[in-house]
mmCIF file of N, CA, C and O in Angstrom:
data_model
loop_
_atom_site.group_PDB
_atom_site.id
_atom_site.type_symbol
_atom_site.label_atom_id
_atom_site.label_comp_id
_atom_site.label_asym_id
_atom_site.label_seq_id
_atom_site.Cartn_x
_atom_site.Cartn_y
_atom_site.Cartn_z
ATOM 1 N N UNK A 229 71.342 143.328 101.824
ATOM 2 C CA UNK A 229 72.430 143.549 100.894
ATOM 3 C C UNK A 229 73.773 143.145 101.510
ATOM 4 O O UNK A 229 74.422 142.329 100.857
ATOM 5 N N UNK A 230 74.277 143.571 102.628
ATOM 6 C CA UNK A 230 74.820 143.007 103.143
ATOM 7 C C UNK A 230 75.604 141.381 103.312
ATOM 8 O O UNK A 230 76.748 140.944 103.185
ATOM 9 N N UNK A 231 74.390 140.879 103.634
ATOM 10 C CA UNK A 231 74.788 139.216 103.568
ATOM 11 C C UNK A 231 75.135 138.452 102.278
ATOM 12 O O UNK A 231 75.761 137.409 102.089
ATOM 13 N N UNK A 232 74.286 139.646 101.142
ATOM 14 C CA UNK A 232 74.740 138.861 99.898
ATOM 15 C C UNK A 232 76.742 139.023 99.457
ATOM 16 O O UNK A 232 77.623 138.314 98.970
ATOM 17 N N UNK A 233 76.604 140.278 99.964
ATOM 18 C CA UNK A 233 77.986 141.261 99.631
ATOM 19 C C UNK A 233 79.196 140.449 100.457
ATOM 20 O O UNK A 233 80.344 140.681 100.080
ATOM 21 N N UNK A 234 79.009 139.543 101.523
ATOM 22 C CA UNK A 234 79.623 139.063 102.658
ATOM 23 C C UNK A 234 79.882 137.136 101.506
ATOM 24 O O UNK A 234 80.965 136.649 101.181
ATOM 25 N N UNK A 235 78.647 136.628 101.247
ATOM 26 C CA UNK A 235 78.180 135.527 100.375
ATOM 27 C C UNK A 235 79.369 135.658 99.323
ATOM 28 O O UNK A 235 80.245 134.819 99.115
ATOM 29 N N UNK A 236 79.191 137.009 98.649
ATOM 30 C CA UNK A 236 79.808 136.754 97.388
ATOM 31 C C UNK A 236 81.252 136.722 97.574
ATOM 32 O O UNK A 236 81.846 135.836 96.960
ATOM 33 N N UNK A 237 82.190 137.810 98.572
ATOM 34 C CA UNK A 237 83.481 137.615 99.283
ATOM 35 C C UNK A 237 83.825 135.770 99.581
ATOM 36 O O UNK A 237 84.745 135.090 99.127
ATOM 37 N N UNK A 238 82.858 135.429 100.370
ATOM 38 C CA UNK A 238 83.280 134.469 100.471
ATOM 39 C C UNK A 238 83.643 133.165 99.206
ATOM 40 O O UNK A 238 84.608 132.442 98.957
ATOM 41 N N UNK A 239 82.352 133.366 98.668
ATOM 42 C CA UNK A 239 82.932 132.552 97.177
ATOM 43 C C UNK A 239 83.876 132.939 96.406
ATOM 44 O O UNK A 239 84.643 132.177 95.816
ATOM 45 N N UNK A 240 83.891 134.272 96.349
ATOM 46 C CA UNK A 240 85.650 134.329 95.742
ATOM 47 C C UNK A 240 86.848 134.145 96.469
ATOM 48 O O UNK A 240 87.966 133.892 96.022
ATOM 49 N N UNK A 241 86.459 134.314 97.736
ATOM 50 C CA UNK A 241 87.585 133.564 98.500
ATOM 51 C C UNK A 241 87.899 131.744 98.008
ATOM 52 O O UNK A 241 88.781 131.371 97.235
ATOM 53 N N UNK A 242 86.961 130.927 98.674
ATOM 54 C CA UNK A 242 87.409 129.959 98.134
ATOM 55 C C UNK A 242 87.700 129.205 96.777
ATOM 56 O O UNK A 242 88.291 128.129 96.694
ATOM 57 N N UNK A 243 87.168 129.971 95.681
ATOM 58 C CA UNK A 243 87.894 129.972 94.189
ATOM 59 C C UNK A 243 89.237 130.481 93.977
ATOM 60 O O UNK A 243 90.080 129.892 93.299
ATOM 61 N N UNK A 244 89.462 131.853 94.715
ATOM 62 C CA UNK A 244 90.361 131.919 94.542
ATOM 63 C C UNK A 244 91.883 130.968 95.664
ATOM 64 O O UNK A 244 93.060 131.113 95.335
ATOM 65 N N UNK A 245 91.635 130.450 96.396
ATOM 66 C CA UNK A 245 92.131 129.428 97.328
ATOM 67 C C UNK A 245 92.227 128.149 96.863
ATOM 68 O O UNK A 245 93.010 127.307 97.303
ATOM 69 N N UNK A 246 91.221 127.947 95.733
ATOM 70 C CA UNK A 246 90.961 126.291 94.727
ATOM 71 C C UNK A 246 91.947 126.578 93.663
ATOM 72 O O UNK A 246 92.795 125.796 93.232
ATOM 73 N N UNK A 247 91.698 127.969 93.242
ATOM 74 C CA UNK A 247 93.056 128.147 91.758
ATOM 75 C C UNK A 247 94.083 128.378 92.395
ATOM 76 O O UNK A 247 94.863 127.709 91.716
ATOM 77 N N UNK A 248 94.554 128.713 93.002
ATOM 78 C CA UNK A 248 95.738 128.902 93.819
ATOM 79 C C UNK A 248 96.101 127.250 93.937
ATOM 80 O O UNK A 248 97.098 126.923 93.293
ATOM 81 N N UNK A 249 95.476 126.269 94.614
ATOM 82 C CA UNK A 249 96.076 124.946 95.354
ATOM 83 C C UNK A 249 95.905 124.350 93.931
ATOM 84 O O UNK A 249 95.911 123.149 94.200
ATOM 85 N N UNK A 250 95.768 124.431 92.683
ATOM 86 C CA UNK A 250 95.768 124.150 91.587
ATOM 87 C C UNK A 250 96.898 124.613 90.835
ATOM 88 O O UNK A 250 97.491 123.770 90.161
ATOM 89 N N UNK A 251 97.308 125.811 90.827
ATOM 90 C CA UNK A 251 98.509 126.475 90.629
ATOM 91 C C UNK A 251 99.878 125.930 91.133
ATOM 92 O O UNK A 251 100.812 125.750 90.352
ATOM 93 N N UNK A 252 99.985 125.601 92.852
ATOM 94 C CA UNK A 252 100.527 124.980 93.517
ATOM 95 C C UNK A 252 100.857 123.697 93.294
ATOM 96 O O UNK A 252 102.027 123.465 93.596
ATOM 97 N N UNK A 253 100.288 122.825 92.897
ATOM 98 C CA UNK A 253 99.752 121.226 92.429
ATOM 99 C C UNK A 253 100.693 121.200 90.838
ATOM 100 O O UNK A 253 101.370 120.238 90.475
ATOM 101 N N UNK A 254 100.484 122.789 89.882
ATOM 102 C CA UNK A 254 101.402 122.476 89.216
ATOM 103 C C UNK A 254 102.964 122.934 89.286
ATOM 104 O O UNK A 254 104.009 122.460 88.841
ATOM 105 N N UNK A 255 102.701 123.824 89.882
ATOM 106 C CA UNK A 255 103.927 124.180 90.040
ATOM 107 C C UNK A 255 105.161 122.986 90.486
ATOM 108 O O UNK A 255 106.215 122.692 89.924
ATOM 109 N N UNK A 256 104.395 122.360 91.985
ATOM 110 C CA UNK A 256 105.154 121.855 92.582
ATOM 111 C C UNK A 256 105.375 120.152 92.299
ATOM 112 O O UNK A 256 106.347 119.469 92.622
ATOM 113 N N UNK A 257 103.962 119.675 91.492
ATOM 114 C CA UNK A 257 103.796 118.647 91.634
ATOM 115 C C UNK A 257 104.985 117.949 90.635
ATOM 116 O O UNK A 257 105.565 118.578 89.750
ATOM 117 N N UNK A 258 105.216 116.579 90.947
ATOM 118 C CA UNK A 258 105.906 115.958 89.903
ATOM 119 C C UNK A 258 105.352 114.995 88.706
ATOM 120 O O UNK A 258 105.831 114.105 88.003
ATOM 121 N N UNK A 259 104.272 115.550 88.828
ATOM 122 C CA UNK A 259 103.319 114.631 87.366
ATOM 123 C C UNK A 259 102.371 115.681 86.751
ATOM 124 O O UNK A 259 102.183 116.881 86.950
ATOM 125 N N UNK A 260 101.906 114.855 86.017
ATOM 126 C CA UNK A 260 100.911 115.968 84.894
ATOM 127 C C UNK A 260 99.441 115.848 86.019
ATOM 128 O O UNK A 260 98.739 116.759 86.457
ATOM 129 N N UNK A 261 99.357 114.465 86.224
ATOM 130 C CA UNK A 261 97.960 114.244 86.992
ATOM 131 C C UNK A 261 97.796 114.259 88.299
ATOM 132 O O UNK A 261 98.428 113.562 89.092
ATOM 133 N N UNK A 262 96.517 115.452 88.703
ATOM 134 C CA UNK A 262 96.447 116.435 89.602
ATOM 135 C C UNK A 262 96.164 115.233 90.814
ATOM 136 O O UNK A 262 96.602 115.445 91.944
ATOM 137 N N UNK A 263 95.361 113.883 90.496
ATOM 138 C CA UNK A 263 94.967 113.119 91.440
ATOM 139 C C UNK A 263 96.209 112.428 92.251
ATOM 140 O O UNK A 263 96.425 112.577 93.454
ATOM 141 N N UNK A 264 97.020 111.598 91.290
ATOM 142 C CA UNK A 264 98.511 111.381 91.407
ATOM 143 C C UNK A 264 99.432 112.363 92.745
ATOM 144 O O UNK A 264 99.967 112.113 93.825
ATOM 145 N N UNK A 265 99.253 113.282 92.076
ATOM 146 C CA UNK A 265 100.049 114.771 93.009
ATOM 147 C C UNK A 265 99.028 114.862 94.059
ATOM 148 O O UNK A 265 99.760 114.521 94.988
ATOM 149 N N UNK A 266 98.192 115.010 94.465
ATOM 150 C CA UNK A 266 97.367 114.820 95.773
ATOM 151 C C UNK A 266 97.487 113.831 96.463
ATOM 152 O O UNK A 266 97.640 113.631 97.668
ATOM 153 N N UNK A 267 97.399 113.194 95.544
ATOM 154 C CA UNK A 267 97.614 111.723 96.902
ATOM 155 C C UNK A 267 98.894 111.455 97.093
ATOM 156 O O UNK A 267 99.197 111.126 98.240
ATOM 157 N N UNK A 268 99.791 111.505 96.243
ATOM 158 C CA UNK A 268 101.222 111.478 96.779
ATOM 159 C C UNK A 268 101.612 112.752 97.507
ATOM 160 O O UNK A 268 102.811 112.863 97.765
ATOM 161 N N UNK A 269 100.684 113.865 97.931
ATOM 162 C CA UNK A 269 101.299 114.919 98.788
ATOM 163 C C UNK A 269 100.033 114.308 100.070
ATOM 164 O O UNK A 269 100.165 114.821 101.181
ATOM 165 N N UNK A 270 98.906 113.294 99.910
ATOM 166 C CA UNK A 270 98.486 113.124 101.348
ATOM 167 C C UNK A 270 99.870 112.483 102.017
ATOM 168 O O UNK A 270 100.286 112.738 103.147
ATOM 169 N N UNK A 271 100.394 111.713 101.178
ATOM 170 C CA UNK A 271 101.517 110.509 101.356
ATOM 171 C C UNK A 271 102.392 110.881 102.555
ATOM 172 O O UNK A 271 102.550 110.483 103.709
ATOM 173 N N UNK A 272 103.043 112.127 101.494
ATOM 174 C CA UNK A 272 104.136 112.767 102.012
ATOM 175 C C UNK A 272 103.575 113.814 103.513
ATOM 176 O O UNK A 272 104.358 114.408 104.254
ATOM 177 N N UNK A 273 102.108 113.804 103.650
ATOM 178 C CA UNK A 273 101.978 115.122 104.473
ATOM 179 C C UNK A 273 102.601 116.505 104.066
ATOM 180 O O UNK A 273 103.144 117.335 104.795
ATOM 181 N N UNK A 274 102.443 116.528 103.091
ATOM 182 C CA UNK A 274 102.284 118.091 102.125
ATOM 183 C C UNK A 274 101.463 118.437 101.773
ATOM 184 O O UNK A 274 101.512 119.562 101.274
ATOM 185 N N UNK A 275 100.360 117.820 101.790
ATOM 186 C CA UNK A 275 99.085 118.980 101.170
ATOM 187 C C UNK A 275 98.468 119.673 102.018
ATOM 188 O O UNK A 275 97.574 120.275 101.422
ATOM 189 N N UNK A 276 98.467 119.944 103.244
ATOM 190 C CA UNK A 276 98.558 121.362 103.796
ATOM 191 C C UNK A 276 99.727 122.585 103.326
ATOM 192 O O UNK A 276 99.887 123.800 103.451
ATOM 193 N N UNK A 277 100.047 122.033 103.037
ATOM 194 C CA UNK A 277 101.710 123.060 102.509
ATOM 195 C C UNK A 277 101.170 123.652 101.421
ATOM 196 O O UNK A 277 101.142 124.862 101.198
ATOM 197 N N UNK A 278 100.639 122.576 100.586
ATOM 198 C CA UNK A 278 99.775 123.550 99.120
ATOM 199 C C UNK A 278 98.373 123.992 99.289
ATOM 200 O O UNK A 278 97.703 124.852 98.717
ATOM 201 N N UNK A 279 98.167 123.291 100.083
ATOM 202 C CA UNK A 279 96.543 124.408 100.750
ATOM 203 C C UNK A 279 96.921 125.757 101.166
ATOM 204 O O UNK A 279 96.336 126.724 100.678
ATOM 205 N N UNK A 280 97.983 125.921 102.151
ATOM 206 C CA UNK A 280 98.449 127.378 102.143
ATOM 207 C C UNK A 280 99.062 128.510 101.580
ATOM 208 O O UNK A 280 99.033 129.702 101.886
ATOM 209 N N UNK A 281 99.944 127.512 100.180
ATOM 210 C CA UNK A 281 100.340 128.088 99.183
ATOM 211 C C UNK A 281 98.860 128.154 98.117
ATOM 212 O O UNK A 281 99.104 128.941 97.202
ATOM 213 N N UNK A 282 97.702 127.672 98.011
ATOM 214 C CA UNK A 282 96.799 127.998 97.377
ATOM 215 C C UNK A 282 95.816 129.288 98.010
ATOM 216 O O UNK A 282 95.004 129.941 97.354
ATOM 217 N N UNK A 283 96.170 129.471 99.632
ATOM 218 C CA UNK A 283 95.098 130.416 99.945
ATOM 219 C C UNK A 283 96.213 131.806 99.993
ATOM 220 O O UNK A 283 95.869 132.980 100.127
ATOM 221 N N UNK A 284 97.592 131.296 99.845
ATOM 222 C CA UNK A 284 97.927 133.404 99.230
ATOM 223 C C UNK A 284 97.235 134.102 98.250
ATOM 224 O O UNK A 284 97.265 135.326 98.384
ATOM 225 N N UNK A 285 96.471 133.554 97.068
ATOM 226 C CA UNK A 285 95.607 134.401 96.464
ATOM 227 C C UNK A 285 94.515 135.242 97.436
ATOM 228 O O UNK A 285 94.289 136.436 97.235
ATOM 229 N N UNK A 286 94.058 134.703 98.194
ATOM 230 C CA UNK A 286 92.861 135.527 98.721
ATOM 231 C C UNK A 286 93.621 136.747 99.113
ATOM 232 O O UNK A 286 92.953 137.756 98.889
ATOM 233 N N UNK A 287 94.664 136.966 99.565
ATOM 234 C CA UNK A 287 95.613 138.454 99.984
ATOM 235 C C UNK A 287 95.316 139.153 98.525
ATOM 236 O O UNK A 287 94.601 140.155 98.548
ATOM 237 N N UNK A 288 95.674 138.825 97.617
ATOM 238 C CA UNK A 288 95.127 139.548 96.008
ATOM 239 C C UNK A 288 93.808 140.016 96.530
ATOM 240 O O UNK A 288 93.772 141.166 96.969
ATOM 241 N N UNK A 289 92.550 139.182 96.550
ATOM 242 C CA UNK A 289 91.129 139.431 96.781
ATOM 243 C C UNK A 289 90.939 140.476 97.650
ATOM 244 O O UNK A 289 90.429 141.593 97.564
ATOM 245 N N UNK A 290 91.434 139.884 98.439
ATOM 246 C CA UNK A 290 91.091 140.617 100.117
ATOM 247 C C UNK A 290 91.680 142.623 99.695
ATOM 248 O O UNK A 290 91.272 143.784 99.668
ATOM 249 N N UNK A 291 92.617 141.938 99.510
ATOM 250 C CA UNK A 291 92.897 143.991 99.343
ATOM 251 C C UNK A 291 92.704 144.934 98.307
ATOM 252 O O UNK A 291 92.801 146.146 98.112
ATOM 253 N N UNK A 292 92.307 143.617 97.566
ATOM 254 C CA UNK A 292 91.736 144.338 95.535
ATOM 255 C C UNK A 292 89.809 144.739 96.516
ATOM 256 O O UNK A 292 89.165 145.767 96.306
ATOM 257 N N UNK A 293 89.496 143.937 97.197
ATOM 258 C CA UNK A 293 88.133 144.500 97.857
ATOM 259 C C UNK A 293 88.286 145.833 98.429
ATOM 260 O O UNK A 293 87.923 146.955 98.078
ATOM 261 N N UNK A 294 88.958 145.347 99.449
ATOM 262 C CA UNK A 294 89.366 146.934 100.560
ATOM 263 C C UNK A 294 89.567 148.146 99.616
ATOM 264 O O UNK A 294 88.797 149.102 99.702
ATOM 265 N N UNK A 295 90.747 148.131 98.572
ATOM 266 C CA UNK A 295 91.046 149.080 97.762
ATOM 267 C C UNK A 295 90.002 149.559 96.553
ATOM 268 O O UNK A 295 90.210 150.643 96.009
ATOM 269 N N UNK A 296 89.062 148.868 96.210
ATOM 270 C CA UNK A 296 87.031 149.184 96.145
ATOM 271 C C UNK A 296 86.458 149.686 96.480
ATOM 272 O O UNK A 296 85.599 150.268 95.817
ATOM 273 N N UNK A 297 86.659 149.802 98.351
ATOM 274 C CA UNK A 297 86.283 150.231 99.252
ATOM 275 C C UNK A 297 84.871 149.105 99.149
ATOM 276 O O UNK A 297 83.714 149.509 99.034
ATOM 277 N N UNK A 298 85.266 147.652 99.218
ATOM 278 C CA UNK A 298 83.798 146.768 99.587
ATOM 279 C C UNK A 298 84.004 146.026 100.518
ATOM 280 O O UNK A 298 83.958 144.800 100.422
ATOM 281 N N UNK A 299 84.214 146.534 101.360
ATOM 282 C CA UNK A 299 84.492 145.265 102.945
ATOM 283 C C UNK A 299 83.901 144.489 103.307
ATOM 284 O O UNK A 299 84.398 143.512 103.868
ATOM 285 N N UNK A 300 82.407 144.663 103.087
ATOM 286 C CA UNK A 300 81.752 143.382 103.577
ATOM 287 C C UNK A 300 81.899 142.476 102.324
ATOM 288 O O UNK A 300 81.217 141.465 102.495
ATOM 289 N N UNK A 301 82.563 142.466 101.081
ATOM 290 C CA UNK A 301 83.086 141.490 100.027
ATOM 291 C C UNK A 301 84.951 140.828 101.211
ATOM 292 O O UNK A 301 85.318 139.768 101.719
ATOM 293 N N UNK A 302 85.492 142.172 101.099
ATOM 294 C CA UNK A 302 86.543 141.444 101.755
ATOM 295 C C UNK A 302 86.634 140.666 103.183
ATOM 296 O O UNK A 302 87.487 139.835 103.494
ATOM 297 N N UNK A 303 85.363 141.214 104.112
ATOM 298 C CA UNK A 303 85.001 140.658 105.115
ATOM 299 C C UNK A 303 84.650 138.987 104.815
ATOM 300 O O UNK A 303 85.069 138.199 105.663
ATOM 301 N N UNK A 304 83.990 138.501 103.785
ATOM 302 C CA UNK A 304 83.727 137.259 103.226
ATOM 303 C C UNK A 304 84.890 136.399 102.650
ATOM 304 O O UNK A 304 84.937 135.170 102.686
ATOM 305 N N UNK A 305 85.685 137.111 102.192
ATOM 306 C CA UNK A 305 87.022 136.422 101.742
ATOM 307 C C UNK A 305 87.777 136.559 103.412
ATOM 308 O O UNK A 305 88.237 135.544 103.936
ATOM 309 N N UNK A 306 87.795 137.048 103.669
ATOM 310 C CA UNK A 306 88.374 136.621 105.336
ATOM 311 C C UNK A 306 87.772 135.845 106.056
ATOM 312 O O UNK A 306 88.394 135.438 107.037
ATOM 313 N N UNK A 307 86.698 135.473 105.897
ATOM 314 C CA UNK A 307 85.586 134.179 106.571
ATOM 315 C C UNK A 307 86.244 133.170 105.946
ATOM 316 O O UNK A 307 86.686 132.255 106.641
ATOM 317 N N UNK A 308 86.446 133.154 104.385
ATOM 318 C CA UNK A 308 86.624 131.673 103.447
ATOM 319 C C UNK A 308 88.280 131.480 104.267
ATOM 320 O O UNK A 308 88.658 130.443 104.812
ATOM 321 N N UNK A 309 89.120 132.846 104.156
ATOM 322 C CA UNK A 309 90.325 132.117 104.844
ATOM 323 C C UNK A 309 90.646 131.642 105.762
ATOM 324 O O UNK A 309 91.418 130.686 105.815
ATOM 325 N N UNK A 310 90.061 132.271 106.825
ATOM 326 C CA UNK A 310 89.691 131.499 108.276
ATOM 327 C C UNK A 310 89.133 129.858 108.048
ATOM 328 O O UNK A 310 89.376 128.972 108.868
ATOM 329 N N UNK A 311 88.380 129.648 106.840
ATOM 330 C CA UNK A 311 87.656 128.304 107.045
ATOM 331 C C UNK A 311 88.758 127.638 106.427
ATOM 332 O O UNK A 311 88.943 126.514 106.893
ATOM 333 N N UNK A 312 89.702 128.048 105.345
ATOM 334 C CA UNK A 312 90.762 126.943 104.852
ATOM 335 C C UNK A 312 91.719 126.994 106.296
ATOM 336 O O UNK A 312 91.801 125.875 106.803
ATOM 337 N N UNK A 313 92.454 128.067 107.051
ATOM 338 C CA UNK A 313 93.285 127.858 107.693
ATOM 339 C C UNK A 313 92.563 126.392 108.644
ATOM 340 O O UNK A 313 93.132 125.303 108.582
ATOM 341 N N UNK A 314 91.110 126.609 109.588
ATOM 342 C CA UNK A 314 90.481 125.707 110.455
ATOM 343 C C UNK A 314 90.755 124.055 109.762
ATOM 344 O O UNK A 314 91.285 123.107 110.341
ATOM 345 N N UNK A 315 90.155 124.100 108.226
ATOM 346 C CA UNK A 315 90.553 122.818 107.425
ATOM 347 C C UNK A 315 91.670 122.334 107.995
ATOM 348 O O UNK A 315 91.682 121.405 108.802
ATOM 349 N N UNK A 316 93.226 123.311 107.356
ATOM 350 C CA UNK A 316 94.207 123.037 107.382
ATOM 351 C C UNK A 316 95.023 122.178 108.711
ATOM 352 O O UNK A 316 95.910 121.324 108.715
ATOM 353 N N UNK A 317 94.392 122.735 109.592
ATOM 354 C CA UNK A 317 95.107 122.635 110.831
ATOM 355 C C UNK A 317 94.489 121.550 111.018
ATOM 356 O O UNK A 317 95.195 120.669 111.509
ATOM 357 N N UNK A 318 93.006 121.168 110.730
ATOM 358 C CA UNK A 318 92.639 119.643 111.342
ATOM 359 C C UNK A 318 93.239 118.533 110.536
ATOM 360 O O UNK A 318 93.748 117.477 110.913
ATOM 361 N N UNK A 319 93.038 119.080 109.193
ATOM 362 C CA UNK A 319 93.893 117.554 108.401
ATOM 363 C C UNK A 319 94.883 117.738 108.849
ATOM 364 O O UNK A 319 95.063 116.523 108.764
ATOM 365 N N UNK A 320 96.341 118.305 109.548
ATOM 366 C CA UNK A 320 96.860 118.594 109.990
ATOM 367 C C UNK A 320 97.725 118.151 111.402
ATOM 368 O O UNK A 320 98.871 118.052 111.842
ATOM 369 N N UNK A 321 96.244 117.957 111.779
ATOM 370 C CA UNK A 321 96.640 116.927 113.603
ATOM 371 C C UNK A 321 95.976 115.820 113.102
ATOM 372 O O UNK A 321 96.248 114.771 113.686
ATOM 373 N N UNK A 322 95.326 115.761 112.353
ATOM 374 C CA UNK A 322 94.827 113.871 111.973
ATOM 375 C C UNK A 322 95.925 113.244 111.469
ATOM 376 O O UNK A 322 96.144 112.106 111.884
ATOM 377 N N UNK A 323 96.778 113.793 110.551
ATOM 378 C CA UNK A 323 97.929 113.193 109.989
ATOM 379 C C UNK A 323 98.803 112.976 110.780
ATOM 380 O O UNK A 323 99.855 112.455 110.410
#
């Protein structure tokens, strides 16, 4: 039970980290089209900037779990954020 409870944290982590950098994309972007705004933020070296503005949702997740009292759910959304920050930082030094 466990691993599933850890499984499912983690997939709402990174959904909620995908609607978030989607949110971000509109907020910030300067076109309607999401592909456009991605590649003109690889351009610019900004889309780590909206990868991290997409993973503040998991702070929603993460403490809407804890305050459940389901940790090994919020334990999984802290795995998914750890794996966007690791992302982040490598596209990051490649650029």
């Amino acid at each position: 039970m466990t691993k599933k409870e850890i499984t499912i944290g983690f997939f709402v982590g990174l959904i909620a980290a995908t609607f978030g950098l989607i949110v971000a994309i509109q907020i910030f972007g300067k076109s309607d089209d999401w592909g456009q705004v991605v590649s003109q933020a690889i351009k610019n070296g900004t889309l780590t900037k909206l990868m991290s503005i997409g993973a503040l949702l998991n702070l929603g997740a993460f403490f809407l779990f804890l305050k459940k009292n389901q940790d090994q759910r919020a334990k999984g959304v802290l795995i998914a954020t750890l794996l966007i920050f690791i992302t982040t930082m490598v596209i990051k030094f490649i650029n």
